[in-house]
Coordinates of C-alpha atoms in Angstrom, one line a residue:
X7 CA -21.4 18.0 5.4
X8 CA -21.8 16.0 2.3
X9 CA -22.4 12.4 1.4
X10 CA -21.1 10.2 -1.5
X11 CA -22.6 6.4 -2.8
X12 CA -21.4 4.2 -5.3
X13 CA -23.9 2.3 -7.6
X14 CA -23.0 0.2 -11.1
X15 CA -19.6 1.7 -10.6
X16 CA -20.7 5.8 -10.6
X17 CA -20.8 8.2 -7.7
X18 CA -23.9 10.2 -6.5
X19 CA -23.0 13.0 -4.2
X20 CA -25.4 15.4 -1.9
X21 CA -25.0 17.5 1.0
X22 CA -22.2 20.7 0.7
X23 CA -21.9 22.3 -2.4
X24 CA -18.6 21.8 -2.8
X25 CA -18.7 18.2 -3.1
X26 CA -20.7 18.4 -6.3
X27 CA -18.1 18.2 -8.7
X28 CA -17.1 17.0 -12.3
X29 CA -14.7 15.3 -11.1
X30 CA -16.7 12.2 -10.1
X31 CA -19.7 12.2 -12.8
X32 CA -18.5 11.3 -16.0
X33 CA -15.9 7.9 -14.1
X34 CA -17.8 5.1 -14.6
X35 CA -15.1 2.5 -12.8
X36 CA -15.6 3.6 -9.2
X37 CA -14.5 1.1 -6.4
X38 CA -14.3 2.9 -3.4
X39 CA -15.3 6.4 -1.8
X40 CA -14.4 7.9 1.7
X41 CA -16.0 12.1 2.6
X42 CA -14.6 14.7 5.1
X43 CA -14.0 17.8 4.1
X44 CA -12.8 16.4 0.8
X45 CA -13.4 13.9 -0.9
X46 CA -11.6 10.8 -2.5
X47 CA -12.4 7.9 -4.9
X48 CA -10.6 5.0 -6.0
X49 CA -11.6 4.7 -10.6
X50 CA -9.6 1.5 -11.9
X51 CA -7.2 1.6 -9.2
X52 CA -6.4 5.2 -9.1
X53 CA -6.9 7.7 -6.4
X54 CA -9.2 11.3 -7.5
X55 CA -9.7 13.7 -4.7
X56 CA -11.4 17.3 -4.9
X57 CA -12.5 19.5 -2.2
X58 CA -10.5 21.7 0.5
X59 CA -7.1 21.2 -0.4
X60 CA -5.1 23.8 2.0
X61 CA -2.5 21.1 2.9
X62 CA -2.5 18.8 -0.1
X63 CA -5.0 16.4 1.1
X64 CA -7.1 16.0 -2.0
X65 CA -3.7 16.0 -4.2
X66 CA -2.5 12.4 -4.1
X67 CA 0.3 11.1 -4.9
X68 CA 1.0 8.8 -8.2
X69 CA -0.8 5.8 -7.0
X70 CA -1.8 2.5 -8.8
X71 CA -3.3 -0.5 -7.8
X72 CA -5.5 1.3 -4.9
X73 CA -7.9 -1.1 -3.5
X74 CA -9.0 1.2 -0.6
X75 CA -9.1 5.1 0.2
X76 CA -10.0 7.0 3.2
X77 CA -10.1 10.6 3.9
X78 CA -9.8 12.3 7.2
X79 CA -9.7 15.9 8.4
X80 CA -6.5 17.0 6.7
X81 CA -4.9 14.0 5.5
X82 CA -5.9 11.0 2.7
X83 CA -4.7 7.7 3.1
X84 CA -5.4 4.7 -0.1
X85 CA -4.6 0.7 0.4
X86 CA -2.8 -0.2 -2.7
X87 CA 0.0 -3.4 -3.9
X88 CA 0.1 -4.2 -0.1
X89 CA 1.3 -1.1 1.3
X90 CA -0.1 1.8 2.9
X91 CA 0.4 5.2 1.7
X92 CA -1.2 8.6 3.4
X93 CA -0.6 12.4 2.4
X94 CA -1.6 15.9 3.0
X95 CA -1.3 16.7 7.1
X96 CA -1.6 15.2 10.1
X97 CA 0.2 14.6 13.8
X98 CA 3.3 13.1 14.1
X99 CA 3.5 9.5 12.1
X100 CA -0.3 10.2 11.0
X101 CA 0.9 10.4 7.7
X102 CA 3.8 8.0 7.4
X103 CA 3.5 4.4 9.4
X104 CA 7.2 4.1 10.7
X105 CA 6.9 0.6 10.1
X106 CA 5.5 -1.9 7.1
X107 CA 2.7 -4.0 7.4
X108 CA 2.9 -7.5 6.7
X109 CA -0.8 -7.7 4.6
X110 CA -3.2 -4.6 5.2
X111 CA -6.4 -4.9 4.6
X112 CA -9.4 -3.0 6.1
X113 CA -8.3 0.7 5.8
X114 CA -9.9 3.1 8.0
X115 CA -8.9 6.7 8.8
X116 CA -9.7 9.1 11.7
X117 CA -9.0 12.9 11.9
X118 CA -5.9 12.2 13.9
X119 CA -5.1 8.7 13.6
X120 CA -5.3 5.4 10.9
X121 CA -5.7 1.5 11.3
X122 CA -5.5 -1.2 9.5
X123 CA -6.2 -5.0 9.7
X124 CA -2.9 -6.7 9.6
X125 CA -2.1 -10.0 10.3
X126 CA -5.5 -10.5 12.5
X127 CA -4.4 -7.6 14.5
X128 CA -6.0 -4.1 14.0
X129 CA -2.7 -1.9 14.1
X130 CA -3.5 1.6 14.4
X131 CA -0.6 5.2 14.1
X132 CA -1.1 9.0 14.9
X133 CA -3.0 10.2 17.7
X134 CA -3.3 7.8 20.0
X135 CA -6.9 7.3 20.8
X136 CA -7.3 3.1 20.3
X137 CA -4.6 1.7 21.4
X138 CA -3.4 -0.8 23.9
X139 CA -2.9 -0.2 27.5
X140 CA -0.5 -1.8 29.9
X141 CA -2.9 -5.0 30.3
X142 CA -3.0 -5.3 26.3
X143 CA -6.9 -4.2 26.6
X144 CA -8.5 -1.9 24.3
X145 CA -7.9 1.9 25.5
X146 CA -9.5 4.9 24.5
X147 CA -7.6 7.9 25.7
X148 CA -7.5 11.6 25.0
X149 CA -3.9 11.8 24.6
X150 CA -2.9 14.0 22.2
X151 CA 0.8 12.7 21.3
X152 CA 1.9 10.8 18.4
X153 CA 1.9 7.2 17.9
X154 CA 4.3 7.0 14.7
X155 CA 5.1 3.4 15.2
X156 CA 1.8 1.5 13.9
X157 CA 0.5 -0.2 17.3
X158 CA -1.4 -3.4 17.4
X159 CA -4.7 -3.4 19.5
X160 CA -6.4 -5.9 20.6
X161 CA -7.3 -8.7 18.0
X162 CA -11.1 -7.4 16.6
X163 CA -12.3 -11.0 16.9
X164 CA -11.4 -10.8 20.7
X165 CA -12.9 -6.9 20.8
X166 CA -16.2 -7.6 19.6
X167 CA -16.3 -11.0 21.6
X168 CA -16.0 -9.1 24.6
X169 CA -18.1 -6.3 23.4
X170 CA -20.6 -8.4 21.7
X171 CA -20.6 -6.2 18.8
X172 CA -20.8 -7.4 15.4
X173 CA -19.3 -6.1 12.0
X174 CA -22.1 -5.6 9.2
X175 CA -19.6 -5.7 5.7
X176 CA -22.3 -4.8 2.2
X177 CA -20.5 -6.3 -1.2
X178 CA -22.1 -7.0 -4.8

């Protein structure tokens, strides 16, 4: 369990032991930070991971232009020149979307599964858990099977109409 904040560009970490690392404290350029069992930031557009590494998760690839960066279980995903990119592993398509987004925004990444806000619709690949049913409502399923064609959900302005839920972002 460990926690990770950005302020004036550097990272201050807390919690497991592991996550207290040189890797993060002398970068003073940070953008973005996502925590599981490893950890990942984004430092002028570049992804750095540490932490538990058994499937490559905190070894990203040669990335530039990152804007986002998420970390679940096993996997890593970053948002970067319009594309979506995700490594280390995962279920089937958790780690590569079968199809290309049109303008992803909005990363977020699950232990099993990944969305993205594309084109007003959340579209979401790998264990499907949020995606739409028959009646093109929000579904929440345990299924365990893989989604490796990103799906689109319901549109989030329609979700939290319905739900009456409201989305809190926090910028400079």
């Amino acid at each position: 369990d460990a926690t990770c904040a950005i302020s004036g560009g550097r990272v201050s970490c807390w919690g497991a032991p592991w996550v207290q690392s040189e890797v993060f404290q002398k970068r003073r350029n940070v953008e973005a930070i996502s925590v599981s069992f490893h950890a990942c930031l984004v430092d002028a557009g570049v992804p750095v991971c540490w932490g538990q590494n058994q499937f490559g998760q905190a070894t990203p690839p040669s990335l530039t232009g990152v804007t986002q960066i998420g970390v679940g279980g096993l996997h890593s995903c970053a948002l970067h020149d319009g594309q979506v990119t995700c490594w280390g592993h995962g279920n089937p398509g958790q780690i590569d979307p079968q199809a290309r987004f049109k303008s992803p925004n909005h990363l977020t990444v699950g232990s099993g599964h990944n969305c993205v806000w594309d084109e007003n619709q959340v579209k979401c690949w790998g264990r499907a858990r949020s995606f739409k049913d028959d009646a093109g409502e929000m579904a929440f399923s345990a299924e365990t099977s893989g989604q490796t064609e990103p799906t689109e959900t319901v549109s989030l302005f329609e979700y939290f109409q319905r739900e009456q839920t409201a989305v809190l972002e926090v910028s400079d």
